[in-house]
PDB file of C-alpha atoms and ligand atoms in Angstrom:
ATOM      1  CA  UNK A   1     161.648  20.328 -35.506  1.00 56.00           C
ATOM      2  CA  UNK A   2     160.757  22.382 -38.569  1.00 59.00           C
ATOM      3  CA  UNK A   3     157.508  22.005 -40.457  1.00 59.00           C
ATOM      4  CA  UNK A   4     159.408  20.529 -43.400  1.00 63.00           C
ATOM      5  CA  UNK A   5     161.047  17.743 -41.436  1.00 68.00           C
ATOM      6  CA  UNK A   6     157.720  16.905 -39.747  1.00 67.00           C
ATOM      7  CA  UNK A   7     156.195  16.483 -43.184  1.00 64.00           C
ATOM      8  CA  UNK A   8     159.077  14.329 -44.230  1.00 66.00           C
ATOM      9  CA  UNK A   9     158.766  12.214 -41.087  1.00 60.00           C
ATOM     10  CA  UNK A  10     155.035  11.835 -41.724  1.00 60.00           C
ATOM     11  CA  UNK A  11     155.728  10.667 -45.231  1.00 58.00           C
ATOM     12  CA  UNK A  12     158.286   8.133 -44.025  1.00 58.00           C
ATOM     13  CA  UNK A  13     155.809   6.763 -41.452  1.00 58.00           C
ATOM     14  CA  UNK A  14     153.132   6.505 -44.124  1.00 55.00           C
ATOM     15  CA  UNK A  15     155.436   4.539 -46.426  1.00 56.00           C
ATOM     16  CA  UNK A  16     156.476   2.294 -43.537  1.00 58.00           C
ATOM     17  CA  UNK A  17     152.828   1.625 -42.616  1.00 58.00           C
ATOM     18  CA  UNK A  18     151.979   0.866 -46.243  1.00 55.00           C
ATOM     19  CA  UNK A  19     154.812  -1.631 -46.500  1.00 57.00           C
ATOM     20  CA  UNK A  20     153.601  -3.345 -43.311  1.00 56.00           C
ATOM     21  CA  UNK A  21     150.122  -3.662 -44.798  1.00 53.00           C
ATOM     22  CA  UNK A  22     151.591  -5.010 -47.978  1.00 54.00           C
ATOM     23  CA  UNK A  23     153.258  -7.994 -46.297  1.00 51.00           C
ATOM     24  CA  UNK A  24     150.446  -8.715 -43.847  1.00 62.00           C
ATOM     25  CA  UNK A  25     148.390 -10.792 -46.293  1.00 81.00           C
ATOM     26  CA  UNK A  26     149.505 -14.303 -47.181  1.00 87.00           C
ATOM     27  CA  UNK A  27     149.880 -14.667 -50.923  1.00 93.00           C
ATOM     28  CA  UNK A  28     149.278 -17.541 -53.303  1.00 96.00           C
ATOM     29  CA  UNK A  29     152.093 -17.676 -55.830  1.00 97.00           C
ATOM     30  CA  UNK A  30     152.169 -19.904 -58.900  1.00 98.00           C
ATOM     31  CA  UNK A  31     155.702 -21.242 -59.311  1.00 98.00           C
ATOM     32  CA  UNK A  32     157.026 -20.214 -62.726  1.00 98.00           C
ATOM     33  CA  UNK A  33     154.079 -17.809 -63.107  1.00 97.00           C
ATOM     34  CA  UNK A  34     152.401 -18.495 -66.479  1.00 96.00           C
ATOM     35  CA  UNK A  35     155.043 -21.134 -67.347  1.00 96.00           C
ATOM     36  CA  UNK A  36     154.067 -23.363 -64.447  1.00 97.00           C
ATOM     37  CA  UNK A  37     156.361 -26.224 -63.381  1.00 97.00           C
ATOM     38  CA  UNK A  38     158.047 -27.580 -66.495  1.00 95.00           C
ATOM     39  CA  UNK A  39     161.327 -28.821 -67.922  1.00 94.00           C
ATOM     40  CA  UNK A  40     163.803 -26.155 -69.032  1.00 95.00           C
ATOM     41  CA  UNK A  41     162.499 -23.074 -67.228  1.00 97.00           C
ATOM     42  CA  UNK A  42     165.021 -21.406 -64.903  1.00 98.00           C
ATOM     43  CA  UNK A  43     163.325 -21.520 -61.469  1.00 98.00           C
ATOM     44  CA  UNK A  44     166.403 -20.200 -59.674  1.00 95.00           C
ATOM     45  CA  UNK A  45     166.056 -17.067 -61.743  1.00 96.00           C
ATOM     46  CA  UNK A  46     162.289 -16.971 -61.245  1.00 97.00           C
ATOM     47  CA  UNK A  47     162.725 -17.258 -57.452  1.00 95.00           C
ATOM     48  CA  UNK A  48     165.252 -14.418 -57.414  1.00 94.00           C
ATOM     49  CA  UNK A  49     162.862 -12.194 -59.333  1.00 95.00           C
ATOM     50  CA  UNK A  50     159.865 -13.104 -57.175  1.00 95.00           C
ATOM     51  CA  UNK A  51     161.597 -12.803 -53.801  1.00 93.00           C
ATOM     52  CA  UNK A  52     161.130 -12.173 -51.006  1.00 94.00           C
ATOM     53  CA  UNK A  53     158.626 -14.778 -49.918  1.00 95.00           C
ATOM     54  CA  UNK A  54     156.942 -14.482 -46.534  1.00 95.00           C
ATOM     55  CA  UNK A  55     155.895 -17.020 -43.952  1.00 94.00           C
ATOM     56  CA  UNK A  56     152.427 -18.405 -44.756  1.00 94.00           C
ATOM     57  CA  UNK A  57     152.743 -17.626 -48.454  1.00 96.00           C
ATOM     58  CA  UNK A  58     151.521 -20.541 -50.513  1.00 97.00           C
ATOM     59  CA  UNK A  59     153.403 -21.857 -53.535  1.00 98.00           C
ATOM     60  CA  UNK A  60     151.427 -23.621 -56.262  1.00 98.00           C
ATOM     61  CA  UNK A  61     153.123 -26.154 -58.535  1.00 98.00           C
ATOM     62  CA  UNK A  62     151.119 -26.591 -61.737  1.00 98.00           C
ATOM     63  CA  UNK A  63     152.101 -29.371 -64.129  1.00 97.00           C
ATOM     64  CA  UNK A  64     150.522 -31.831 -66.507  1.00 94.00           C
ATOM     65  CA  UNK A  65     150.534 -35.560 -65.855  1.00 95.00           C
ATOM     66  CA  UNK A  66     152.994 -37.618 -67.962  1.00 93.00           C
ATOM     67  CA  UNK A  67     152.176 -37.653 -71.680  1.00 91.00           C
ATOM     68  CA  UNK A  68     153.857 -38.082 -75.046  1.00 90.00           C
ATOM     69  CA  UNK A  69     155.482 -34.671 -74.691  1.00 84.00           C
ATOM     70  CA  UNK A  70     156.595 -34.857 -71.050  1.00 84.00           C
ATOM     71  CA  UNK A  71     158.107 -37.683 -69.051  1.00 85.00           C
ATOM     72  CA  UNK A  72     156.449 -36.617 -65.821  1.00 93.00           C
ATOM     73  CA  UNK A  73     157.222 -34.075 -63.130  1.00 95.00           C
ATOM     74  CA  UNK A  74     156.822 -34.139 -59.380  1.00 97.00           C
ATOM     75  CA  UNK A  75     157.628 -32.096 -56.288  1.00 97.00           C
ATOM     76  CA  UNK A  76     160.227 -33.231 -53.765  1.00 97.00           C
ATOM     77  CA  UNK A  77     161.623 -31.505 -50.715  1.00 97.00           C
ATOM     78  CA  UNK A  78     165.404 -31.859 -50.567  1.00 97.00           C
ATOM     79  CA  UNK A  79     167.030 -31.969 -47.105  1.00 97.00           C
ATOM     80  CA  UNK A  80     169.788 -29.369 -47.442  1.00 97.00           C
ATOM     81  CA  UNK A  81     171.736 -26.987 -49.653  1.00 97.00           C
ATOM     82  CA  UNK A  82     174.214 -29.614 -50.838  1.00 97.00           C
ATOM     83  CA  UNK A  83     171.531 -32.012 -52.035  1.00 96.00           C
ATOM     84  CA  UNK A  84     169.906 -29.049 -53.763  1.00 96.00           C
ATOM     85  CA  UNK A  85     173.130 -28.052 -55.541  1.00 96.00           C
ATOM     86  CA  UNK A  86     173.910 -31.612 -56.628  1.00 96.00           C
ATOM     87  CA  UNK A  87     170.287 -32.698 -57.285  1.00 96.00           C
ATOM     88  CA  UNK A  88     170.730 -35.627 -54.896  1.00 95.00           C
ATOM     89  CA  UNK A  89     167.349 -37.221 -54.130  1.00 95.00           C
ATOM     90  CA  UNK A  90     168.605 -40.013 -51.855  1.00 94.00           C
ATOM     91  CA  UNK A  91     167.197 -38.338 -48.706  1.00 95.00           C
ATOM     92  CA  UNK A  92     164.482 -36.335 -50.419  1.00 95.00           C
ATOM     93  CA  UNK A  93     160.867 -36.430 -49.338  1.00 96.00           C
ATOM     94  CA  UNK A  94     158.157 -36.644 -51.985  1.00 96.00           C
ATOM     95  CA  UNK A  95     155.438 -34.024 -51.622  1.00 97.00           C
ATOM     96  CA  UNK A  96     153.498 -34.461 -54.845  1.00 97.00           C
ATOM     97  CA  UNK A  97     153.332 -37.254 -57.404  1.00 96.00           C
ATOM     98  CA  UNK A  98     153.288 -36.955 -61.188  1.00 96.00           C
ATOM     99  CA  UNK A  99     149.527 -36.542 -61.233  1.00 96.00           C
ATOM    100  CA  UNK A 100     149.099 -34.093 -58.363  1.00 97.00           C
ATOM    101  CA  UNK A 101     150.017 -30.962 -60.331  1.00 97.00           C
ATOM    102  CA  UNK A 102     146.971 -30.954 -62.574  1.00 95.00           C
ATOM    103  CA  UNK A 103     144.016 -28.614 -62.386  1.00 93.00           C
ATOM    104  CA  UNK A 104     144.538 -26.085 -59.625  1.00 95.00           C
ATOM    105  CA  UNK A 105     147.989 -27.510 -58.977  1.00 97.00           C
ATOM    106  CA  UNK A 106     149.737 -28.786 -55.886  1.00 98.00           C
ATOM    107  CA  UNK A 107     149.862 -26.255 -53.042  1.00 98.00           C
ATOM    108  CA  UNK A 108     152.460 -26.015 -50.315  1.00 98.00           C
ATOM    109  CA  UNK A 109     152.429 -23.437 -47.546  1.00 97.00           C
ATOM    110  CA  UNK A 110     155.738 -21.934 -46.474  1.00 97.00           C
ATOM    111  CA  UNK A 111     154.764 -21.954 -42.814  1.00 94.00           C
ATOM    112  CA  UNK A 112     158.172 -22.109 -41.160  1.00 94.00           C
ATOM    113  CA  UNK A 113     161.152 -19.819 -41.032  1.00 94.00           C
ATOM    114  CA  UNK A 114     163.608 -22.175 -42.724  1.00 95.00           C
ATOM    115  CA  UNK A 115     165.056 -22.770 -46.176  1.00 97.00           C
ATOM    116  CA  UNK A 116     162.870 -24.829 -48.500  1.00 97.00           C
ATOM    117  CA  UNK A 117     164.568 -26.731 -51.312  1.00 97.00           C
ATOM    118  CA  UNK A 118     162.092 -27.967 -53.903  1.00 98.00           C
ATOM    119  CA  UNK A 119     162.900 -30.039 -56.978  1.00 98.00           C
ATOM    120  CA  UNK A 120     161.288 -32.288 -59.537  1.00 97.00           C
ATOM    121  CA  UNK A 121     162.613 -35.765 -58.856  1.00 92.00           C
ATOM    122  CA  UNK A 122     161.913 -37.851 -61.903  1.00 78.00           C
ATOM    123  CA  UNK A 123     164.580 -39.669 -63.859  1.00 70.00           C
ATOM    124  CA  UNK A 124     167.288 -39.637 -61.196  1.00 78.00           C
ATOM    125  CA  UNK A 125     167.734 -35.914 -61.067  1.00 90.00           C
ATOM    126  CA  UNK A 126     167.422 -35.307 -64.803  1.00 93.00           C
ATOM    127  CA  UNK A 127     164.563 -32.834 -64.355  1.00 95.00           C
ATOM    128  CA  UNK A 128     166.505 -31.096 -61.606  1.00 96.00           C
ATOM    129  CA  UNK A 129     169.918 -31.011 -63.313  1.00 96.00           C
ATOM    130  CA  UNK A 130     169.170 -30.673 -66.999  1.00 94.00           C
ATOM    131  CA  UNK A 131     165.673 -29.268 -66.662  1.00 95.00           C
ATOM    132  CA  UNK A 132     166.548 -26.626 -64.000  1.00 97.00           C
ATOM    133  CA  UNK A 133     163.470 -27.739 -62.034  1.00 97.00           C
ATOM    134  CA  UNK A 134     164.646 -26.683 -58.612  1.00 97.00           C
ATOM    135  CA  UNK A 135     163.700 -23.836 -56.376  1.00 96.00           C
ATOM    136  CA  UNK A 136     165.131 -22.387 -53.187  1.00 93.00           C
ATOM    137  CA  UNK A 137     162.996 -20.210 -50.878  1.00 95.00           C
ATOM    138  CA  UNK A 138     163.541 -18.788 -47.393  1.00 95.00           C
ATOM    139  CA  UNK A 139     160.278 -17.171 -46.308  1.00 96.00           C
ATOM    140  CA  UNK A 140     160.743 -14.089 -44.133  1.00 94.00           C
ATOM    141  CA  UNK A 141     158.830 -13.574 -40.894  1.00 91.00           C
ATOM    142  CA  UNK A 142     155.933 -11.169 -41.078  1.00 80.00           C
ATOM    143  CA  UNK A 143     155.902  -7.924 -39.135  1.00 72.00           C
ATOM    144  CA  UNK A 144     152.385  -8.187 -37.760  1.00 59.00           C
ATOM    145  CA  UNK A 145     152.835 -11.110 -35.397  1.00 50.00           C
TER     146      UNK A 145
HETATM  147  C1  NAG B 201     169.500 -19.570 -64.061  1.00 70.26           C
HETATM  148  O1  NAG B 201     169.383 -18.332 -63.416  1.00 70.26           O
HETATM  149  C2  NAG B 201     170.421 -18.079 -62.485  1.00 70.26           C
HETATM  150  C3  NAG B 201     170.064 -16.795 -61.767  1.00 70.26           C
HETATM  151  O2  NAG B 201     169.751 -15.751 -62.610  1.00 70.26           O
HETATM  152  C4  NAG B 201     171.739 -18.002 -63.219  1.00 70.26           C
HETATM  153  O3  NAG B 201     172.780 -17.754 -62.294  1.00 70.26           O
HETATM  154  C5  NAG B 201     171.977 -19.308 -63.934  1.00 70.26           C
HETATM  155  O4  NAG B 201     173.155 -19.228 -64.694  1.00 70.26           O
HETATM  156  C6  NAG B 201     170.807 -19.667 -64.819  1.00 70.26           C
HETATM  157  N1  NAG B 201     171.011 -21.008 -65.350  1.00 70.26           N
HETATM  158  C7  NAG B 201     171.006 -21.287 -66.640  1.00 70.26           C
HETATM  159  C8  NAG B 201     171.303 -22.695 -67.015  1.00 70.26           C
HETATM  160  O5  NAG B 201     170.763 -20.445 -67.479  1.00 70.26           O
END
């Protein structure tokens, strides 16, 4: 092995080690970043741009309670991809009510290796369909287990 390729190998190992360190800390991520959880923001797009997520990352849903300017948001977990695509809440599980997004927001830890389908469930899917308030995340396993 030449000196040059040893240096290159060393560099590759350093980059690999750095990327392991980078994913080893669980993160707290505000859904929608500064926009929070609101009607009309494209969360599919946001999720694509903020991927990948890792197991034990925490998502925070921040939203105001119902008022004159908003009809109320919430956080539901939908059971599968089809219910996510169609915004079907018939088998959905409520995680957070209309008032649980205030202040520091509602926090949910992505602690399993599975797809998570989140949506705002108010008004029979109106928030989800017309308001784009749905989010799909598959957290990746961490390397340092
Ligand atoms: C939301 O973003 C996704 C991903 O970028 C895109 O495919 C979709 O068309 C967008 N939806 C709307 C209504 O703009």
